[in-house]
JSON list of C-alpha atoms in Angstrom, two decimals:
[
{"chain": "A", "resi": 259, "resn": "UNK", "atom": "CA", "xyz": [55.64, -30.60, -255.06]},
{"chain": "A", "resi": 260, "resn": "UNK", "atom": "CA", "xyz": [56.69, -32.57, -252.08]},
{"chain": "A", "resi": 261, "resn": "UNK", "atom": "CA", "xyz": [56.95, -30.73, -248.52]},
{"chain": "A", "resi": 262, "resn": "UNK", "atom": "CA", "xyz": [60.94, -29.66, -248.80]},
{"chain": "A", "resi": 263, "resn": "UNK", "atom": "CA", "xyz": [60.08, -27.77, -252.20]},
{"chain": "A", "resi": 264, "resn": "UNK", "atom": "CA", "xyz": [56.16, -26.09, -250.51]},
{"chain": "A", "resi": 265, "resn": "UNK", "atom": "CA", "xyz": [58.36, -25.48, -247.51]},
{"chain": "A", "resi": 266, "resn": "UNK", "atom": "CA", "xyz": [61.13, -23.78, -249.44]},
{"chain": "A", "resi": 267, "resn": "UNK", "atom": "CA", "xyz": [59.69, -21.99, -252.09]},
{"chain": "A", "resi": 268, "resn": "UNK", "atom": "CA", "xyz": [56.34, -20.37, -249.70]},
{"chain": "A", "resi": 269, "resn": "UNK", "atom": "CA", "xyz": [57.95, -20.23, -246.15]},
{"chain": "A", "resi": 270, "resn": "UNK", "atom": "CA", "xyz": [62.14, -19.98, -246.88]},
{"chain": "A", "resi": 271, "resn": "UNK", "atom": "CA", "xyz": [61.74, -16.35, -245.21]},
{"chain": "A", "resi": 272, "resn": "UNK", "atom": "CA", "xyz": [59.80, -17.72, -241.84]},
{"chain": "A", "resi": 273, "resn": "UNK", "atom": "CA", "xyz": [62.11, -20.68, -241.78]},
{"chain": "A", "resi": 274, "resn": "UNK", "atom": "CA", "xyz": [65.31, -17.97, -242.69]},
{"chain": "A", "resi": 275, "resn": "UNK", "atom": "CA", "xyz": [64.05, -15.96, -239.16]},
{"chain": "A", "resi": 276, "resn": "UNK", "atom": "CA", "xyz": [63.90, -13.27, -241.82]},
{"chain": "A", "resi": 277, "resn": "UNK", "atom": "CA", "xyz": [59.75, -13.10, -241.45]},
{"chain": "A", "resi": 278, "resn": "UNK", "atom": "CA", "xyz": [57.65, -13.85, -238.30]},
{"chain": "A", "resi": 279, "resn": "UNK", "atom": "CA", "xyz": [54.94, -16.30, -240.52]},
{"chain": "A", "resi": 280, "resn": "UNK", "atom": "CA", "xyz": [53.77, -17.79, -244.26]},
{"chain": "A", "resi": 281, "resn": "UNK", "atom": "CA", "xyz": [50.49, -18.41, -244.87]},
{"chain": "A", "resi": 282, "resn": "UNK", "atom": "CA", "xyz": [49.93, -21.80, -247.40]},
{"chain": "A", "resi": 283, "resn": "UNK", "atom": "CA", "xyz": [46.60, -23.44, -248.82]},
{"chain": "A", "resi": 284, "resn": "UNK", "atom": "CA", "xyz": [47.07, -26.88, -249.83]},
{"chain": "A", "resi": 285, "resn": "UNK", "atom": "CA", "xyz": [45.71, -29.94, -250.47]},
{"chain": "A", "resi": 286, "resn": "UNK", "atom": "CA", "xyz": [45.21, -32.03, -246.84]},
{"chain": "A", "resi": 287, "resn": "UNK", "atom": "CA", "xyz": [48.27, -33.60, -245.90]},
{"chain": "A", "resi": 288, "resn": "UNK", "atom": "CA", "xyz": [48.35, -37.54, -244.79]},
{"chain": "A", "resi": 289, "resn": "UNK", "atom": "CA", "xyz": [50.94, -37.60, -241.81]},
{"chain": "A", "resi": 290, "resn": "UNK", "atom": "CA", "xyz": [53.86, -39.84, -242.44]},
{"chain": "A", "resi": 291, "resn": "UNK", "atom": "CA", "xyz": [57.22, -40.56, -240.81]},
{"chain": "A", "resi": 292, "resn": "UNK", "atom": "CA", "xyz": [58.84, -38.15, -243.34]},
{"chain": "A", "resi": 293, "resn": "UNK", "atom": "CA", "xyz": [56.18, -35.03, -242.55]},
{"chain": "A", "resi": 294, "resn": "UNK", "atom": "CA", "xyz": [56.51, -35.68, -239.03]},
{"chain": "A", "resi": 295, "resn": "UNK", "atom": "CA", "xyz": [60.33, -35.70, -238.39]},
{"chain": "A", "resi": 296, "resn": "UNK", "atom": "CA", "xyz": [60.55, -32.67, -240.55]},
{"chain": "A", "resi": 297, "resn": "UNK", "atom": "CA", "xyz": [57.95, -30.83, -238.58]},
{"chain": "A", "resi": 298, "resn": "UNK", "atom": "CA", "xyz": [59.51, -32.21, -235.34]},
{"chain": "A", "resi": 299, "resn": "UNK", "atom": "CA", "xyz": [63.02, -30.75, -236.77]},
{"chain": "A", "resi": 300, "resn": "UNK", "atom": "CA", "xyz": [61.78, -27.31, -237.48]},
{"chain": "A", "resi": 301, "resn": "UNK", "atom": "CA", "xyz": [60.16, -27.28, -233.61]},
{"chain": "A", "resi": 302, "resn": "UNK", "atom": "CA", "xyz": [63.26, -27.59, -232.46]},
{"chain": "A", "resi": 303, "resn": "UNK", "atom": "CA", "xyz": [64.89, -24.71, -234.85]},
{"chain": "A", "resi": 304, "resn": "UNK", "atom": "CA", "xyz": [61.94, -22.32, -233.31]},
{"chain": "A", "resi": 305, "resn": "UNK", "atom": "CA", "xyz": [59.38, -22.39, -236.46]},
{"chain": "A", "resi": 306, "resn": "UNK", "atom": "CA", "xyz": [56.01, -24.45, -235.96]},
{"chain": "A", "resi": 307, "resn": "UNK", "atom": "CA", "xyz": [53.08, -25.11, -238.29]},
{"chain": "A", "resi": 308, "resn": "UNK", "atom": "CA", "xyz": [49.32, -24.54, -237.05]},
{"chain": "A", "resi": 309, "resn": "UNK", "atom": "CA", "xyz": [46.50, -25.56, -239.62]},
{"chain": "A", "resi": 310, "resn": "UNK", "atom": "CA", "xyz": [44.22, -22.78, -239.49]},
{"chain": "A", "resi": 311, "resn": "UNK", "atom": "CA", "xyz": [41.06, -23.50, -241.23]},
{"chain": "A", "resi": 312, "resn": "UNK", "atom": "CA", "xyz": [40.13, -27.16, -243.28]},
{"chain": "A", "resi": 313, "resn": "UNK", "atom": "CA", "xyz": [37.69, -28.56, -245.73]},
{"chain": "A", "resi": 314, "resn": "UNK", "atom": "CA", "xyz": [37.53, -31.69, -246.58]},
{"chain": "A", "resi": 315, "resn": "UNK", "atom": "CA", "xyz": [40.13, -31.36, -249.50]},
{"chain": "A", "resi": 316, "resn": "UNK", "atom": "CA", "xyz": [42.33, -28.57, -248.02]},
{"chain": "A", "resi": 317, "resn": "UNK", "atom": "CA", "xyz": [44.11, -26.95, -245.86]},
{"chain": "A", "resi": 318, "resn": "UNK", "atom": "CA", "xyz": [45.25, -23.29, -244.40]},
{"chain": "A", "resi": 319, "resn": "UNK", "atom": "CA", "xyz": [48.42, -23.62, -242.58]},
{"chain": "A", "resi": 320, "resn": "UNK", "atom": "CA", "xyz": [50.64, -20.79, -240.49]},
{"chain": "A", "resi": 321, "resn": "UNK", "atom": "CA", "xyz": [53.78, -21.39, -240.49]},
{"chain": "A", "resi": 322, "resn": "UNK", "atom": "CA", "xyz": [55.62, -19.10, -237.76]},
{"chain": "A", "resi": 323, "resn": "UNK", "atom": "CA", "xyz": [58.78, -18.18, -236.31]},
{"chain": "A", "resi": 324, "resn": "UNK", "atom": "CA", "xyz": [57.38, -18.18, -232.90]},
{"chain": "A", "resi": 325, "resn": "UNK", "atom": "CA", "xyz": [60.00, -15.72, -231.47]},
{"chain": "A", "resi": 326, "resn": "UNK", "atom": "CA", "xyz": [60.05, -13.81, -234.58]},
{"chain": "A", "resi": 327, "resn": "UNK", "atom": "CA", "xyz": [55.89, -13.74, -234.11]},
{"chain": "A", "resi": 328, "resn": "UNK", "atom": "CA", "xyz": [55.60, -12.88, -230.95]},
{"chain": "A", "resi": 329, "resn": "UNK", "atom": "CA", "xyz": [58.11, -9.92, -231.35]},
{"chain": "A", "resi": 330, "resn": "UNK", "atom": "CA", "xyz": [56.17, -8.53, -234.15]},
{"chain": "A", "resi": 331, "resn": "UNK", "atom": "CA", "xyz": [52.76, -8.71, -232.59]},
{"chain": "A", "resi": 332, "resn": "UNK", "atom": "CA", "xyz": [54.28, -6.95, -229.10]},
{"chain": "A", "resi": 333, "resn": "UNK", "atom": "CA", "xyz": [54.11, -3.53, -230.72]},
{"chain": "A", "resi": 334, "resn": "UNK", "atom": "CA", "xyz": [51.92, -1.15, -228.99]},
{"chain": "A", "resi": 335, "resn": "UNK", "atom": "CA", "xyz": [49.92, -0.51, -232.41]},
{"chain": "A", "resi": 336, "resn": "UNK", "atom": "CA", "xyz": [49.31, -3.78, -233.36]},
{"chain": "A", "resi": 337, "resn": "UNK", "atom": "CA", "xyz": [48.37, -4.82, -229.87]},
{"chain": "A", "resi": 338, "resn": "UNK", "atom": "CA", "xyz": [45.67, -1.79, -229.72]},
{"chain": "A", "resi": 339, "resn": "UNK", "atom": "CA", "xyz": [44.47, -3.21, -233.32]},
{"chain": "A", "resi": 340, "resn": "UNK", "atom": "CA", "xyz": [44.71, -6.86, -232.28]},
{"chain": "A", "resi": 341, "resn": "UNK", "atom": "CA", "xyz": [42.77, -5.67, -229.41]},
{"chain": "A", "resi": 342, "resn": "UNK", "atom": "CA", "xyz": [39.82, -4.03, -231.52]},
{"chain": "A", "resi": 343, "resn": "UNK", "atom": "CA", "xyz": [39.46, -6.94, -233.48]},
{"chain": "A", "resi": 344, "resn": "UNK", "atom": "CA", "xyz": [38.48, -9.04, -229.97]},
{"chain": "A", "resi": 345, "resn": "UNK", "atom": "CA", "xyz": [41.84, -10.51, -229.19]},
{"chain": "A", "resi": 346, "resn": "UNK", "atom": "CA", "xyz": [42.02, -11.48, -225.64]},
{"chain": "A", "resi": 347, "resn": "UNK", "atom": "CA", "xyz": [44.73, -9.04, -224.04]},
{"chain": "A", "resi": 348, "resn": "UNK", "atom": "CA", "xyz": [47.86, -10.06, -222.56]},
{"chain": "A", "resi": 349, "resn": "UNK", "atom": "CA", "xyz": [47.40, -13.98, -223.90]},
{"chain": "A", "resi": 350, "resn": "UNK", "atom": "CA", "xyz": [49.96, -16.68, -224.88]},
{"chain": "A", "resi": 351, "resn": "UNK", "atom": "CA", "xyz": [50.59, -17.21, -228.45]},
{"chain": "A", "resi": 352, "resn": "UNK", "atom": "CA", "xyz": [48.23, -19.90, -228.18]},
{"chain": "A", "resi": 353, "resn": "UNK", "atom": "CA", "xyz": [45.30, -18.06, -227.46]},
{"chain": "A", "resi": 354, "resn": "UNK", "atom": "CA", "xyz": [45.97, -15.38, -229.93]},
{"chain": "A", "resi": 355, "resn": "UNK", "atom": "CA", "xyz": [46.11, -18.00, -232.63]},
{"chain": "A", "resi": 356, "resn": "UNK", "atom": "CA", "xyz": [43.13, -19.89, -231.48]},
{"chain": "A", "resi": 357, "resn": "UNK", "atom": "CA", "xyz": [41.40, -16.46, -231.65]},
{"chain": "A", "resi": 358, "resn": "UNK", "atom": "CA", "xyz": [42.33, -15.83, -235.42]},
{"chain": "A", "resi": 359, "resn": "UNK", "atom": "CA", "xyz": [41.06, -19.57, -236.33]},
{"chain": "A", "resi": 360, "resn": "UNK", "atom": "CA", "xyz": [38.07, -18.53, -234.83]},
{"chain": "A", "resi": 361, "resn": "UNK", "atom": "CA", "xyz": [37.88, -15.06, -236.69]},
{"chain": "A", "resi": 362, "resn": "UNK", "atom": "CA", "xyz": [38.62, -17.11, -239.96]},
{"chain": "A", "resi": 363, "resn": "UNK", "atom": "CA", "xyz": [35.97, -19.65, -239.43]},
{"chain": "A", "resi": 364, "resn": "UNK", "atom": "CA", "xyz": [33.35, -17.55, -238.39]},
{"chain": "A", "resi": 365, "resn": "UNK", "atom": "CA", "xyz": [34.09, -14.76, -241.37]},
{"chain": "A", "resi": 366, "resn": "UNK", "atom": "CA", "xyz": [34.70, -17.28, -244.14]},
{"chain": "A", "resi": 367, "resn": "UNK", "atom": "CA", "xyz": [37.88, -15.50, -245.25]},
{"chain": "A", "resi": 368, "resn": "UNK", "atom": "CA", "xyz": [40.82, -13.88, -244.57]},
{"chain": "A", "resi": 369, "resn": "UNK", "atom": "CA", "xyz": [40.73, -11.48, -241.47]},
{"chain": "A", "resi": 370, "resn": "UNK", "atom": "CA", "xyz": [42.59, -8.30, -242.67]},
{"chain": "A", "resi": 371, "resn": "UNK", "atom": "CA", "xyz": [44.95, -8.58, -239.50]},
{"chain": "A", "resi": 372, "resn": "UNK", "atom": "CA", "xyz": [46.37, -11.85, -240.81]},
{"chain": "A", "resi": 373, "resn": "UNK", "atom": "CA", "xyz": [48.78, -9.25, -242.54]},
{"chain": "A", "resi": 374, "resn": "UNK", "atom": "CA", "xyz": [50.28, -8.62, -239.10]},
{"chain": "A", "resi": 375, "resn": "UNK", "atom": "CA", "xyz": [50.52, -12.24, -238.14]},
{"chain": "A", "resi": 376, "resn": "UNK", "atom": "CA", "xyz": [52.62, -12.56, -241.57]},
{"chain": "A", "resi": 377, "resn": "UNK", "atom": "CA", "xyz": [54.50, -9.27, -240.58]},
{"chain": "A", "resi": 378, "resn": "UNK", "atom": "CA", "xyz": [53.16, -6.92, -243.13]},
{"chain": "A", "resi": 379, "resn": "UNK", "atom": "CA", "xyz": [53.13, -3.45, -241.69]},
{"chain": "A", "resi": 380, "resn": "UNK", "atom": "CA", "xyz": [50.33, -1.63, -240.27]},
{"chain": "A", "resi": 381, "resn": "UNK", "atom": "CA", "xyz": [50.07, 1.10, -242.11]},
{"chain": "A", "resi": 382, "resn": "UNK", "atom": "CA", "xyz": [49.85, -1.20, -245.31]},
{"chain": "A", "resi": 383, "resn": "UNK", "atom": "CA", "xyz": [47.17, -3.27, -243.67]},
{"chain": "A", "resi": 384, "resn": "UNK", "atom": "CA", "xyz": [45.08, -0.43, -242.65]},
{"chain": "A", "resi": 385, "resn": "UNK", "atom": "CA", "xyz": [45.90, 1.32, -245.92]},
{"chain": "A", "resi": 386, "resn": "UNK", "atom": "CA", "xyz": [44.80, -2.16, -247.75]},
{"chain": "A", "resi": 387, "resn": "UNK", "atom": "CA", "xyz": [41.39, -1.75, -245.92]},
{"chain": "A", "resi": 388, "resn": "UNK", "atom": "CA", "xyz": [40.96, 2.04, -246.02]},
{"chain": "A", "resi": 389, "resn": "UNK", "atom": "CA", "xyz": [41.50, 1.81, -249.84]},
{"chain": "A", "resi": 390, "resn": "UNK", "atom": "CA", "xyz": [39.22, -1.52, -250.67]},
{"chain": "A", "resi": 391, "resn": "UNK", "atom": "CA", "xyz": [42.66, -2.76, -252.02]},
{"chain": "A", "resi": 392, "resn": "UNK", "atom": "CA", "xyz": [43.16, -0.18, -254.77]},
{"chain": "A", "resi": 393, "resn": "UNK", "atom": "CA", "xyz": [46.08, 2.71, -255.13]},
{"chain": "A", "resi": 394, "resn": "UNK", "atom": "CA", "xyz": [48.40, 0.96, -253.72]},
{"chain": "A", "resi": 395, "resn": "UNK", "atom": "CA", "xyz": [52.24, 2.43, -254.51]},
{"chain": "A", "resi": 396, "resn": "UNK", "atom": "CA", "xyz": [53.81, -1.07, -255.15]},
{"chain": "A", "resi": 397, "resn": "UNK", "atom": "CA", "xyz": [52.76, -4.31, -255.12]},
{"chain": "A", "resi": 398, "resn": "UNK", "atom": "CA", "xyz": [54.87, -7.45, -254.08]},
{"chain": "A", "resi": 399, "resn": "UNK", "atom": "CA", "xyz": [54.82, -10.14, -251.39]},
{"chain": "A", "resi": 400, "resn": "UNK", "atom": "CA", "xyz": [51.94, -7.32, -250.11]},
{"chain": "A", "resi": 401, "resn": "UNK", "atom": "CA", "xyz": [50.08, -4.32, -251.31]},
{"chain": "A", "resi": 402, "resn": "UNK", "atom": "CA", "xyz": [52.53, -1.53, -249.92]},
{"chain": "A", "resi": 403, "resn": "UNK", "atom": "CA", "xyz": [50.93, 1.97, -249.19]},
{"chain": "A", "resi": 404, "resn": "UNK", "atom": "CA", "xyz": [53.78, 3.05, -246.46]},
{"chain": "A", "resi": 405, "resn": "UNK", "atom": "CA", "xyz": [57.27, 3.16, -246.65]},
{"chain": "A", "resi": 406, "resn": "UNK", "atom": "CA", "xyz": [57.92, 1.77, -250.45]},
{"chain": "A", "resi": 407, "resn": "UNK", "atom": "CA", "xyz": [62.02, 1.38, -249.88]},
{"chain": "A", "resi": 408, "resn": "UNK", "atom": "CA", "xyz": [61.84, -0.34, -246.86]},
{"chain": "A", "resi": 409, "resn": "UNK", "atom": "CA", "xyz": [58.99, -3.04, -248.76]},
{"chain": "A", "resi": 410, "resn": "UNK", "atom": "CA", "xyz": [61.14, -3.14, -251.46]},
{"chain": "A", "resi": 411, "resn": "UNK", "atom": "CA", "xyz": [64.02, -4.27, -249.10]},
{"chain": "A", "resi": 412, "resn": "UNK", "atom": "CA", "xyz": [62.53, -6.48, -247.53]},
{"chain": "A", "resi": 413, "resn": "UNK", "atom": "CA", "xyz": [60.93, -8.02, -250.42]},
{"chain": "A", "resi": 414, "resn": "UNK", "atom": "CA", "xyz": [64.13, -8.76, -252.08]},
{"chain": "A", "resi": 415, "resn": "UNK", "atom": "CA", "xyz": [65.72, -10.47, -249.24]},
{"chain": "A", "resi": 416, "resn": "UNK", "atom": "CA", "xyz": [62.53, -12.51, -249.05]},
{"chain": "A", "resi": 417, "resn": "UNK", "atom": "CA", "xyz": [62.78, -13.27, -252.51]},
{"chain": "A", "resi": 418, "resn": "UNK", "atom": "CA", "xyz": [66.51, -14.08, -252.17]},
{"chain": "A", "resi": 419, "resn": "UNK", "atom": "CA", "xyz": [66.08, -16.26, -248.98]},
{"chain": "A", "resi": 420, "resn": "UNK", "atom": "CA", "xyz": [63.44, -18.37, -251.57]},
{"chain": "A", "resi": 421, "resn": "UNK", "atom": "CA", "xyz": [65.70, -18.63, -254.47]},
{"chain": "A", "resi": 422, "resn": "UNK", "atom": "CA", "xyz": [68.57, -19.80, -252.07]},
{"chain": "A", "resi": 423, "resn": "UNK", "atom": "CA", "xyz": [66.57, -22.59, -250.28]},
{"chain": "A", "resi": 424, "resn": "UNK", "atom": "CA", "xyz": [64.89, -24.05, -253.28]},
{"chain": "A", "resi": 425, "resn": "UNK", "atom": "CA", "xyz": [68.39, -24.02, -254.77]},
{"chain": "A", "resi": 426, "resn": "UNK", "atom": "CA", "xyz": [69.25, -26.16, -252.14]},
{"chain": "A", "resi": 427, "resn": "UNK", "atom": "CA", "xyz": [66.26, -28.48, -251.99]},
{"chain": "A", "resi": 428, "resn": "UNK", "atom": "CA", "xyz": [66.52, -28.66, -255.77]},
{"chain": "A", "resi": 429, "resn": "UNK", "atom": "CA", "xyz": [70.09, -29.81, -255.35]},
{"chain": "A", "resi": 430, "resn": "UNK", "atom": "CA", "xyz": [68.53, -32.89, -252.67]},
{"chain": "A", "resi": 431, "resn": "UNK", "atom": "CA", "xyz": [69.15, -31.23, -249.19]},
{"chain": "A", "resi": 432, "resn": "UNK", "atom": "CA", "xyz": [65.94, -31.16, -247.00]},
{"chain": "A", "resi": 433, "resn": "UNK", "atom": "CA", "xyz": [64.83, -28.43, -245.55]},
{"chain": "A", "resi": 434, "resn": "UNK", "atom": "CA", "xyz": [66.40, -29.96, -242.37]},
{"chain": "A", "resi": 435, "resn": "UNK", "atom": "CA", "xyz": [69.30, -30.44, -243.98]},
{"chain": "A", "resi": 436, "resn": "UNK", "atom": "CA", "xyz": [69.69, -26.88, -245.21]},
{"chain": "A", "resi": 437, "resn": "UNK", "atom": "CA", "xyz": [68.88, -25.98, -241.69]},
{"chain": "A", "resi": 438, "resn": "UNK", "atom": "CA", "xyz": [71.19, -28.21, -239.71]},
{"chain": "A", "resi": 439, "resn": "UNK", "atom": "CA", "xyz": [73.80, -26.56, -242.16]},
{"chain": "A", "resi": 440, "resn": "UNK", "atom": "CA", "xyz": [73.21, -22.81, -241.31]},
{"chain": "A", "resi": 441, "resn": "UNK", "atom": "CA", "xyz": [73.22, -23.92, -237.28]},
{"chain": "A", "resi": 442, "resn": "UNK", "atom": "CA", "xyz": [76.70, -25.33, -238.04]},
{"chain": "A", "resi": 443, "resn": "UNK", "atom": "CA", "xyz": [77.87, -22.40, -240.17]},
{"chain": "A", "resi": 444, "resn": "UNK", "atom": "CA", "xyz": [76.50, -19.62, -237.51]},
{"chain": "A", "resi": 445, "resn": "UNK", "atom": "CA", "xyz": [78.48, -21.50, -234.60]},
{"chain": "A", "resi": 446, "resn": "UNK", "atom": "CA", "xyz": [81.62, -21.74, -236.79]},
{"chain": "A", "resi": 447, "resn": "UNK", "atom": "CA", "xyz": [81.44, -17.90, -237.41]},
{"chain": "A", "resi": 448, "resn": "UNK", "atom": "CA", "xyz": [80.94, -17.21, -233.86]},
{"chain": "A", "resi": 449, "resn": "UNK", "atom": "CA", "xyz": [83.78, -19.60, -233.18]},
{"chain": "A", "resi": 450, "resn": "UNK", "atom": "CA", "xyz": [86.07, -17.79, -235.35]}
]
């Protein structure tokens, strides 16, 4: 897969603004002109990539809507969570991701509150942990043990955003591309 169709088909939510952050393993990347302009492009559209955790084969990469992320993570209960883990209180975005490459690191694994980063809900993650992962009520782009309509929702919309965008980067538009066009189509609508 080249980075258009990774992009599209793991991260067309977060790049949609439907979904603060995606979460991708992958082999280490080589920076070229190509990876760089598309990275650069997506800056400017509000979504950024931070490589969480290497080897010397692979990778761990957020990939975040930083508006989207910092919206989600400003909620009284995830800040008193975030806060129990060791987060530092009342940081930049920065900090709060340095903290959970430092979490990863040091554990070896997945932190459970990487769920919040990626905008799963609280009760879900703390339902994930209370029950070891088992008796969960559905099972999709998370392990649901709240609200099951409101998952289902949302995981249809994520799955639609996906299906759209790899349309499109199957039919040779860039993820930029695909992007540039939905700027151009929102100001038309709010033109009209």
């Amino acid at each position: 897969m080249n980075l258009d169709q990774v992009l599209a088909f793991h991260c067309a939510p977060t790049i949609g603004g439907l979904k603060p952050a995606n979460l991708i393993a992958h082999q280490k990347i080589v920076s070229n002109n190509n990876i760089i302009d598309t990275v650069n492009s997506l800056n400017r559209k509000g979504v950024f990539l931070e490589k969480l955790w290497e080897s010397k084969y692979k990778e761990l990469t957020l990939i975040f809507n930083k508006d989207l992320l910092l919206s989600s993570l400003e909620s009284p209960e995830i800040w008193g969570y975030l806060l129990v883990q060791g987060y530092p209180m009342y940081s930049n975005l920065d900090a709060i991701i340095s903290h959970l490459k430092t979490r990863i690191s040091k554990n070896g694994s997945f932190p459970h509150e990487v769920g919040l980063f990626l905008g799963y809900p609280l009760v879900d993650v703390l339902g994930f942990i209370k029950n070891k992962g088992r008796n969960c009520k559905i099972c999709g782009y998370w392990k649901v043990y709240g609200d099951e309509q409101e998952a289902r929702c949302l995981f249809d919309s994520y799955s639609k955003a996906r299906d759209e965008m790899c349309a499109q980067v199957q039919n040779g538009f860039s993820v930029v591309d695909i992007l540039n066009a939905e700027s151009t189509l929102y100001l038309e609508r709010r033109v009209i």
